[in-house]
GROMACS .gro file of C-alpha atoms in nm:
model
  406
    1MET     CA    1   1.690   0.624   0.749
    2ILE     CA    2   1.726   0.465   0.399
    3PHE     CA    3   1.694   0.092   0.408
    4SER     CA    4   1.903   0.001   0.107
    5LYS     CA    5   1.783  -0.340  -0.057
    6ASN     CA    6   2.141  -0.420  -0.136
    7GLU     CA    7   2.259  -0.393   0.215
    8THR     CA    8   2.460  -0.712   0.345
    9VAL     CA    9   2.641  -0.626   0.646
   10PHE     CA   10   2.477  -0.544   0.982
   11PRO     CA   11   2.604  -0.517   1.340
   12PHE     CA   12   2.371  -0.794   1.478
   13ILE     CA   13   2.085  -1.021   1.363
   14ILE     CA   14   1.845  -0.782   1.524
   15HIS     CA   15   1.951  -0.493   1.287
   16ARG     CA   16   1.906  -0.725   0.998
   17ALA     CA   17   1.555  -0.804   1.106
   18ILE     CA   18   1.476  -0.442   1.140
   19TRP     CA   19   1.626  -0.358   0.806
   20ASN     CA   20   1.424  -0.630   0.660
   21ALA     CA   21   1.102  -0.478   0.779
   22GLY     CA   22   1.209  -0.143   0.659
   23ARG     CA   23   1.302  -0.261   0.307
   24LEU     CA   24   0.962  -0.417   0.266
   25LEU     CA   25   0.783  -0.070   0.295
   26PHE     CA   26   0.661   0.065  -0.046
   27PRO     CA   27   0.831   0.396  -0.118
   28LEU     CA   28   0.565   0.677  -0.128
   29ASP     CA   29   0.636   0.757  -0.488
   30ILE     CA   30   0.486   0.417  -0.572
   31SER     CA   31   0.227   0.377  -0.306
   32LEU     CA   32   0.073   0.718  -0.362
   33SER     CA   33   0.092   0.729  -0.738
   34LYS     CA   34  -0.268   0.668  -0.781
   35ILE     CA   35  -0.403   0.884  -0.502
   36ASP     CA   36  -0.499   1.249  -0.587
   37ASP     CA   37  -0.686   1.369  -0.268
   38LYS     CA   38  -0.445   1.587  -0.074
   39ALA     CA   39  -0.587   1.506   0.267
   40VAL     CA   40  -0.558   1.127   0.205
   41LYS     CA   41  -0.211   1.181   0.084
   42ALA     CA   42  -0.114   1.376   0.405
   43ALA     CA   43  -0.270   1.084   0.628
   44CYS     CA   44  -0.067   0.820   0.435
   45VAL     CA   45   0.248   1.015   0.473
   46ASP     CA   46   0.199   1.050   0.843
   47LEU     CA   47   0.151   0.672   0.887
   48TYR     CA   48   0.438   0.595   0.665
   49ASN     CA   49   0.678   0.824   0.860
   50LEU     CA   50   0.561   0.698   1.199
   51ILE     CA   51   0.639   0.332   1.098
   52LEU     CA   52   0.975   0.431   0.914
   53ASN     CA   53   1.085   0.650   1.184
   54GLY     CA   54   0.983   0.388   1.449
   55TYR     CA   55   1.198   0.123   1.279
   56GLU     CA   56   1.482   0.371   1.274
   57ASP     CA   57   1.441   0.425   1.644
   58VAL     CA   58   1.456   0.049   1.712
   59TYR     CA   59   1.756   0.008   1.483
   60TYR     CA   60   1.961   0.265   1.679
   61HIS     CA   61   1.822   0.223   2.019
   62PRO     CA   62   1.720  -0.155   2.050
   63ALA     CA   63   1.761  -0.148   2.433
   64VAL     CA   64   1.481   0.101   2.479
   65TYR     CA   65   1.250  -0.152   2.327
   66GLY     CA   66   1.385  -0.431   2.547
   67LEU     CA   67   1.592  -0.584   2.267
   68ASP     CA   68   1.934  -0.731   2.349
   69PRO     CA   69   2.131  -0.791   2.028
   70ILE     CA   70   2.412  -0.980   2.209
   71ASP     CA   71   2.171  -1.202   2.385
   72THR     CA   72   2.009  -1.286   2.065
   73GLU     CA   73   2.328  -1.387   1.901
   74GLY     CA   74   2.400  -1.608   2.206
   75TYR     CA   75   2.060  -1.791   2.156
   76LEU     CA   76   2.124  -1.816   1.775
   77SER     CA   77   2.476  -1.965   1.827
   78GLY     CA   78   2.558  -1.904   1.455
   79ARG     CA   79   2.247  -2.059   1.331
   80THR     CA   80   1.976  -1.902   1.123
   81TRP     CA   81   1.659  -1.788   1.308
   82SER     CA   82   1.431  -2.079   1.202
   83LYS     CA   83   1.698  -2.345   1.273
   84ALA     CA   84   1.769  -2.205   1.624
   85ILE     CA   85   1.391  -2.232   1.693
   86ILE     CA   86   1.378  -2.594   1.556
   87LEU     CA   87   1.670  -2.681   1.794
   88ALA     CA   88   1.480  -2.519   2.087
   89ILE     CA   89   1.175  -2.723   2.001
   90ASN     CA   90   1.367  -3.052   1.983
   91LYS     CA   91   1.539  -2.988   2.316
   92GLU     CA   92   1.199  -2.856   2.461
   93ASP     CA   93   1.376  -2.542   2.562
   94LYS     CA   94   1.077  -2.330   2.660
   95ALA     CA   95   1.289  -2.050   2.774
   96ALA     CA   96   1.459  -2.005   2.434
   97LEU     CA   97   1.124  -2.022   2.247
   98GLU     CA   98   0.972  -1.756   2.487
   99PHE     CA   99   1.280  -1.544   2.414
  100PHE     CA  100   1.248  -1.581   2.036
  101LYS     CA  101   0.869  -1.501   2.055
  102ARG     CA  102   0.915  -1.206   2.266
  103THR     CA  103   1.198  -1.066   2.049
  104GLU     CA  104   0.992  -1.086   1.750
  105SER     CA  105   0.692  -0.911   1.923
  106ARG     CA  106   0.911  -0.631   2.036
  107LEU     CA  107   1.071  -0.593   1.673
  108TYR     CA  108   0.733  -0.553   1.532
  109PHE     CA  109   0.572  -0.343   1.802
  110PHE     CA  110   0.449  -0.094   1.537
  111ARG     CA  111   0.251  -0.360   1.344
  112PHE     CA  112   0.091  -0.467   1.664
  113LEU     CA  113   0.001  -0.105   1.756
  114CYS     CA  114  -0.155  -0.013   1.429
  115SER     CA  115  -0.354  -0.341   1.434
  116LYS     CA  116  -0.490  -0.267   1.779
  117ILE     CA  117  -0.573   0.098   1.725
  118SER     CA  118  -0.771  -0.018   1.410
  119SER     CA  119  -0.957  -0.286   1.618
  120GLU     CA  120  -1.334  -0.303   1.545
  121ASN     CA  121  -1.415  -0.224   1.896
  122ASN     CA  122  -1.235   0.111   1.882
  123VAL     CA  123  -1.367   0.435   1.745
  124LEU     CA  124  -1.144   0.574   1.474
  125MET     CA  125  -1.153   0.931   1.405
  126ASP     CA  126  -0.939   1.136   1.148
  127GLN     CA  127  -0.705   1.247   1.427
  128SER     CA  128  -0.760   1.020   1.717
  129VAL     CA  129  -0.881   0.688   1.834
  130CYS     CA  130  -1.105   0.619   2.127
  131PHE     CA  131  -1.057   0.310   2.359
  132SER     CA  132  -1.322   0.190   2.588
  133LYS     CA  133  -1.220   0.090   2.939
  134ASP     CA  134  -1.229  -0.283   2.853
  135GLY     CA  135  -1.060  -0.220   2.524
  136TYR     CA  136  -0.768  -0.043   2.669
  137LYS     CA  137  -0.746  -0.296   2.946
  138LYS     CA  138  -0.727  -0.572   2.681
  139LEU     CA  139  -0.457  -0.378   2.507
  140LEU     CA  140  -0.239  -0.357   2.803
  141SER     CA  141  -0.307  -0.731   2.873
  142LEU     CA  142  -0.193  -0.836   2.534
  143LEU     CA  143   0.126  -0.610   2.570
  144LYS     CA  144   0.206  -0.794   2.892
  145LYS     CA  145   0.147  -1.123   2.736
  146HIS     CA  146   0.330  -1.099   2.403
  147HIS     CA  147   0.584  -0.822   2.463
  148ASN     CA  148   0.625  -0.828   2.837
  149TYR     CA  149   0.565  -0.446   2.855
  150ASP     CA  150   0.378  -0.316   3.155
  151LYS     CA  151   0.166  -0.006   3.145
  152GLU     CA  152   0.459   0.226   3.230
  153LYS     CA  153   0.684   0.088   2.966
  154PHE     CA  154   0.403   0.116   2.704
  155THR     CA  155   0.339   0.478   2.802
  156GLN     CA  156   0.722   0.540   2.768
  157LEU     CA  157   0.730   0.408   2.413
  158MET     CA  158   0.409   0.578   2.320
  159GLU     CA  159   0.571   0.920   2.427
  160ARG     CA  160   0.880   0.831   2.216
  161LEU     CA  161   0.653   0.798   1.924
  162SER     CA  162   0.474   1.135   1.998
  163PHE     CA  163   0.148   0.962   2.106
  164VAL     CA  164  -0.049   1.127   2.386
  165ILE     CA  165  -0.285   0.911   2.601
  166THR     CA  166  -0.577   1.105   2.755
  167PRO     CA  167  -0.820   0.946   2.997
  168ASP     CA  168  -1.182   0.972   2.898
  169ASN     CA  169  -1.497   0.820   3.027
  170ASP     CA  170  -1.314   0.527   3.199
  171GLY     CA  171  -1.142   0.468   2.873
  172CYS     CA  172  -0.886   0.678   2.686
  173VAL     CA  173  -0.830   0.888   2.371
  174ILE     CA  174  -0.504   0.854   2.178
  175THR     CA  175  -0.369   1.132   1.962
  176ASN     CA  176  -0.038   1.207   1.803
  177THR     CA  177   0.151   1.548   1.792
  178LYS     CA  178   0.393   1.462   1.526
  179TYR     CA  179   0.183   1.253   1.298
  180PRO     CA  180  -0.176   1.366   1.362
  181ASN     CA  181  -0.339   1.226   1.052
  182LEU     CA  182  -0.205   0.867   1.094
  183PHE     CA  183  -0.546   0.758   1.228
  184GLN     CA  184  -0.722   0.875   0.913
  185ALA     CA  185  -0.489   0.649   0.707
  186LEU     CA  186  -0.562   0.355   0.934
  187LYS     CA  187  -0.944   0.424   0.906
  188LEU     CA  188  -0.926   0.434   0.533
  189LEU     CA  189  -0.732   0.107   0.526
  190LYS     CA  190  -0.968  -0.053   0.761
  191GLY     CA  191  -1.258   0.025   0.517
  192VAL     CA  192  -1.104  -0.135   0.218
  193ASP     CA  193  -1.273  -0.453   0.077
  194LEU     CA  194  -1.018  -0.629  -0.121
  195ASN     CA  195  -1.281  -0.898  -0.207
  196GLN     CA  196  -1.376  -0.647  -0.466
  197LYS     CA  197  -1.037  -0.602  -0.609
  198ALA     CA  198  -0.770  -0.804  -0.797
  199ASN     CA  199  -0.563  -0.878  -0.483
  200LYS     CA  200  -0.777  -1.062  -0.228
  201THR     CA  201  -0.533  -0.986   0.062
  202LYS     CA  202  -0.645  -0.835   0.395
  203ALA     CA  203  -0.584  -0.485   0.338
  204LEU     CA  204  -0.508  -0.362   0.690
  205SER     CA  205  -0.258  -0.631   0.794
  206GLU     CA  206  -0.073  -0.619   0.456
  207ALA     CA  207  -0.064  -0.245   0.452
  208CYS     CA  208   0.073  -0.220   0.800
  209HIS     CA  209   0.349  -0.449   0.696
  210TYR     CA  210   0.426  -0.274   0.361
  211LEU     CA  211   0.240   0.059   0.354
  212ASP     CA  212   0.108  -0.004   0.004
  213PHE     CA  213  -0.145   0.268  -0.011
  214ARG     CA  214  -0.238   0.182  -0.371
  215VAL     CA  215  -0.499  -0.059  -0.221
  216LEU     CA  216  -0.709   0.270  -0.155
  217ALA     CA  217  -0.740   0.328  -0.524
  218PRO     CA  218  -1.051   0.172  -0.696
  219ASP     CA  219  -0.859   0.021  -0.975
  220TYR     CA  220  -0.588  -0.122  -0.761
  221LYS     CA  221  -0.398  -0.433  -0.911
  222CYS     CA  222  -0.047  -0.534  -0.807
  223THR     CA  223   0.165  -0.601  -1.117
  224PHE     CA  224   0.460  -0.835  -1.157
  225GLU     CA  225   0.711  -0.554  -1.185
  226GLU     CA  226   0.593  -0.412  -0.860
  227THR     CA  227   0.617  -0.735  -0.666
  228LEU     CA  228   0.996  -0.713  -0.718
  229TYR     CA  229   1.064  -0.376  -0.570
  230SER     CA  230   1.183  -0.508  -0.238
  231LEU     CA  231   1.451  -0.755  -0.386
  232ASP     CA  232   1.809  -0.684  -0.402
  233ASP     CA  233   1.949  -0.641  -0.767
  234ALA     CA  234   2.094  -0.997  -0.797
  235ASN     CA  235   1.780  -1.186  -0.694
  236LYS     CA  236   1.560  -0.944  -0.875
  237GLU     CA  237   1.745  -1.043  -1.209
  238GLU     CA  238   1.703  -1.404  -1.140
  239ILE     CA  239   1.332  -1.382  -1.072
  240ILE     CA  240   1.286  -1.192  -1.396
  241ARG     CA  241   1.462  -1.476  -1.571
  242LEU     CA  242   1.256  -1.735  -1.399
  243ASP     CA  243   0.941  -1.562  -1.520
  244ALA     CA  244   1.057  -1.545  -1.878
  245PHE     CA  245   1.110  -1.923  -1.855
  246LEU     CA  246   0.776  -1.990  -1.719
  247ALA     CA  247   0.613  -1.760  -1.997
  248GLY     CA  248   0.668  -2.057  -2.223
  249PHE     CA  249   0.416  -2.276  -2.035
  250ASN     CA  250   0.046  -2.219  -2.007
  251LEU     CA  251   0.057  -2.113  -1.638
  252LYS     CA  252  -0.151  -1.848  -1.457
  253ARG     CA  253   0.049  -1.586  -1.284
  254GLU     CA  254  -0.087  -1.440  -0.972
  255CYS     CA  255   0.071  -1.135  -0.814
  256LYS     CA  256   0.035  -1.033  -0.455
  257LEU     CA  257   0.229  -0.775  -0.238
  258ASN     CA  258   0.583  -0.899  -0.247
  259ARG     CA  259   0.512  -1.245  -0.379
  260VAL     CA  260   0.409  -1.433  -0.704
  261GLU     CA  261   0.249  -1.766  -0.771
  262TRP     CA  262   0.257  -1.941  -1.108
  263LYS     CA  263  -0.025  -2.194  -1.116
  264SER     CA  264  -0.152  -2.486  -1.349
  265LYS     CA  265  -0.509  -2.582  -1.315
  266ASP     CA  266  -0.540  -2.368  -0.991
  267LYS     CA  267  -0.237  -2.568  -0.834
  268THR     CA  268   0.064  -2.382  -0.744
  269VAL     CA  269   0.381  -2.497  -0.952
  270VAL     CA  270   0.623  -2.223  -0.839
  271ARG     CA  271   0.601  -1.938  -0.587
  272TYR     CA  272   0.828  -1.652  -0.509
  273ASP     CA  273   0.809  -1.470  -0.180
  274GLY     CA  274   0.999  -1.150  -0.156
  275ARG     CA  275   0.953  -1.140   0.231
  276LYS     CA  276   1.220  -1.431   0.240
  277GLU     CA  277   1.406  -1.281   0.534
  278HIS     CA  278   1.123  -1.191   0.756
  279LEU     CA  279   1.116  -1.333   1.113
  280ASP     CA  280   0.798  -1.544   1.113
  281ILE     CA  281   0.809  -1.703   1.458
  282ASN     CA  282   0.544  -1.953   1.500
  283LYS     CA  283   0.573  -2.301   1.684
  284ALA     CA  284   0.808  -2.426   1.416
  285GLY     CA  285   1.001  -2.109   1.289
  286ASN     CA  286   0.920  -2.107   0.920
  287ALA     CA  287   1.196  -2.151   0.660
  288ASN     CA  288   1.219  -1.843   0.452
  289ASN     CA  289   1.251  -1.977   0.093
  290LEU     CA  290   1.262  -1.699  -0.181
  291VAL     CA  291   1.151  -1.969  -0.448
  292THR     CA  292   0.966  -2.293  -0.391
  293VAL     CA  293   0.879  -2.551  -0.648
  294CYS     CA  294   0.566  -2.745  -0.553
  295ILE     CA  295   0.565  -3.119  -0.691
  296ASP     CA  296   0.212  -3.159  -0.526
  297LYS     CA  297   0.156  -3.518  -0.623
  298THR     CA  298   0.285  -3.703  -0.312
  299TRP     CA  299   0.390  -4.025  -0.181
  300SER     CA  300   0.407  -4.113   0.199
  301PHE     CA  301   0.304  -4.390   0.440
  302HIS     CA  302  -0.005  -4.525   0.600
  303TRP     CA  303   0.086  -4.562   0.976
  304PRO     CA  304  -0.047  -4.680   1.289
  305ASN     CA  305  -0.108  -4.453   1.590
  306ILE     CA  306   0.242  -4.492   1.722
  307ARG     CA  307   0.543  -4.419   1.493
  308PRO     CA  308   0.806  -4.471   1.354
  309ASN     CA  309   0.637  -4.808   1.280
  310PHE     CA  310   0.503  -4.696   0.949
  311GLY     CA  311   0.252  -4.880   0.752
  312PRO     CA  312   0.292  -4.952   0.392
  313GLU     CA  313   0.419  -4.686   0.136
  314LYS     CA  314   0.137  -4.550  -0.064
  315ASN     CA  315   0.139  -4.382  -0.417
  316THR     CA  316   0.478  -4.557  -0.501
  317GLU     CA  317   0.421  -4.481  -0.867
  318ASN     CA  318   0.456  -4.112  -0.785
  319ARG     CA  319   0.780  -4.136  -0.610
  320GLU     CA  320   0.920  -4.391  -0.863
  321ALA     CA  321   0.826  -4.148  -1.143
  322PHE     CA  322   0.989  -3.851  -0.973
  323GLU     CA  323   1.321  -4.049  -0.896
  324SER     CA  324   1.313  -4.183  -1.256
  325ALA     CA  325   1.279  -3.832  -1.396
  326VAL     CA  326   1.579  -3.715  -1.184
  327ASN     CA  327   1.786  -4.009  -1.289
  328THR     CA  328   1.749  -3.930  -1.662
  329LEU     CA  329   1.901  -3.586  -1.612
  330PRO     CA  330   2.256  -3.529  -1.738
  331ASN     CA  331   2.343  -3.398  -1.386
  332ALA     CA  332   2.149  -3.662  -1.190
  333ASP     CA  333   2.378  -3.695  -0.900
  334GLY     CA  334   2.394  -3.318  -0.844
  335MET     CA  335   2.012  -3.304  -0.862
  336LYS     CA  336   1.980  -3.570  -0.604
  337THR     CA  337   2.209  -3.387  -0.362
  338PHE     CA  338   2.000  -3.058  -0.441
  339CYS     CA  339   1.676  -3.237  -0.373
  340ILE     CA  340   1.785  -3.388  -0.046
  341LYS     CA  341   1.924  -3.060   0.080
  342HIS     CA  342   1.629  -2.845  -0.029
  343PHE     CA  343   1.336  -3.074   0.039
  344LYS     CA  344   1.090  -2.870   0.240
  345ARG     CA  345   1.074  -3.059   0.569
  346CYS     CA  346   0.815  -3.054   0.827
  347ARG     CA  347   0.896  -2.794   1.103
  348GLU     CA  348   0.688  -2.960   1.366
  349CYS     CA  349   0.418  -2.722   1.313
  350GLY     CA  350   0.152  -2.953   1.449
  351CYS     CA  351  -0.026  -3.019   1.117
  352LEU     CA  352  -0.082  -3.379   1.243
  353TYR     CA  353  -0.193  -3.519   1.581
  354ALA     CA  354   0.095  -3.771   1.618
  355PRO     CA  355   0.407  -3.820   1.830
  356PRO     CA  356   0.723  -3.629   1.716
  357PRO     CA  357   0.867  -3.612   1.468
  358ARG     CA  358   0.546  -3.481   1.313
  359GLY     CA  359   0.465  -3.482   0.959
  360HIS     CA  360   0.405  -3.714   0.675
  361PRO     CA  361   0.706  -3.969   0.643
  362LYS     CA  362   0.825  -4.039   0.304
  363VAL     CA  363   1.129  -4.185   0.121
  364MET     CA  364   1.327  -4.014  -0.135
  365PHE     CA  365   1.647  -4.166  -0.272
  366ASN     CA  366   1.651  -4.412   0.011
  367LYS     CA  367   1.626  -4.152   0.280
  368ILE     CA  368   1.341  -4.091   0.520
  369PHE     CA  369   1.207  -3.729   0.533
  370TYR     CA  370   0.897  -3.569   0.699
  371SER     CA  371   0.684  -3.330   0.504
  372CYS     CA  372   0.403  -3.089   0.633
  373GLY     CA  373   0.058  -3.169   0.488
  374GLY     CA  374   0.173  -3.448   0.272
  375GLY     CA  375   0.304  -3.227  -0.008
  376THR     CA  376   0.636  -3.255  -0.179
  377SER     CA  377   0.821  -2.922  -0.256
  378PHE     CA  378   1.172  -2.788  -0.266
  379GLY     CA  379   1.288  -2.438  -0.191
  380VAL     CA  380   1.596  -2.206  -0.197
  381GLU     CA  381   1.655  -1.898   0.007
  382TYR     CA  382   1.824  -1.723  -0.277
  383LEU     CA  383   1.788  -1.778  -0.652
  384THR     CA  384   2.138  -1.777  -0.793
  385ARG     CA  385   2.301  -1.874  -1.128
  386ASP     CA  386   2.436  -2.181  -0.939
  387ASN     CA  387   2.094  -2.325  -0.840
  388PHE     CA  388   1.872  -2.177  -1.126
  389ASP     CA  389   1.916  -2.479  -1.349
  390PHE     CA  390   1.820  -2.720  -1.067
  391ILE     CA  391   1.502  -2.517  -1.012
  392ILE     CA  392   1.425  -2.523  -1.387
  393ASP     CA  393   1.470  -2.899  -1.402
  394LEU     CA  394   1.239  -2.943  -1.098
  395ILE     CA  395   0.980  -2.729  -1.287
  396LYS     CA  396   1.018  -2.941  -1.603
  397ILE     CA  397   0.965  -3.263  -1.389
  398ARG     CA  398   0.661  -3.108  -1.223
  399LEU     CA  399   0.504  -3.003  -1.543
  400GLY     CA  400   0.616  -3.321  -1.745
  401HIS     CA  401   0.549  -3.604  -1.499
  402PHE     CA  402   0.296  -3.479  -1.239
  403SER     CA  403   0.049  -3.267  -1.442
  404GLU     CA  404  -0.207  -3.528  -1.538
  405GLY     CA  405  -0.546  -3.461  -1.372
  406ARG     CA  406  -0.414  -3.128  -1.206
   0.00000   0.00000   0.00000
């Protein structure tokens, strides 16, 4: 199955989520470009094909994995994934929250499986993995807890993926008849220490998401051009335009898998995240912003233990400086509307031990907002020609009015 980056029409949100996981996989012609060893290449190809064909199986047969596209649409009721979760939190709808968490767990069953196969307690061989009795018991327990799969269902799905589970010394040995060398690939990825490399990202967790086998090369370094590979053509063009603008400032560009941060004095000014449409279901349901501008210097309130009886506003000079900078713009009214709409609000993630609504209360243009961690940032899901100038003006404000002492 080809997961086209420019696809826009899907039967259901479930299919869009699976497509998004598929489009994030690095093509083999990129990820194997720096690997010469034929055995290593064969192992990587096996792991890649397992994940790719697994996503294809879920896409065309979601019911087999316990996914109901129609039920999911019912829970969403036309909302985005994160907004539906926020509503469930506000209504204290535990059934809905459990549904969303279980749905994501089943969608990404393959990531979970690769992670558990590579667990430090298991013995990874080139063509098998050995689970101890306790290790296999723990695996089944986690499957029940997060996926609501019992042992019979797990065995059924493993057989679909050509896995063979053989009892051995109270534990078991798992092999694969169709992708026999995938275990070697996981073993190699597990051994990578990216602290010695340019991209200090956990090799295994990232590689199982994106299958970027370049991390196995000793001179691995993720380039800016390669961070853009998963974007559709329209967004890719705008990110390149943004980078060209930022090149005029003394910013440090840090590239990671599918994302980039532009920093000033080790503080993030702008970040781009090419994983923007992934389903990241935590307690709050993260908003998936493609581009975020971080003002960083913040203003909020001191408050007593019980809110909304806030204490006095602090750092008023920062808020006033920001509002003043916006008011000097030719399109000040449009910028105010943009800021209010795209302010990165607290998603009740639990960053503060305080009664709901959680987060740091702050005023902006005479409206009260709640932000996570006290920071002030703005984000857009898509970078377009319509919002590009707003993003640029925010960056100019950040660098012109909030850079002192950064």
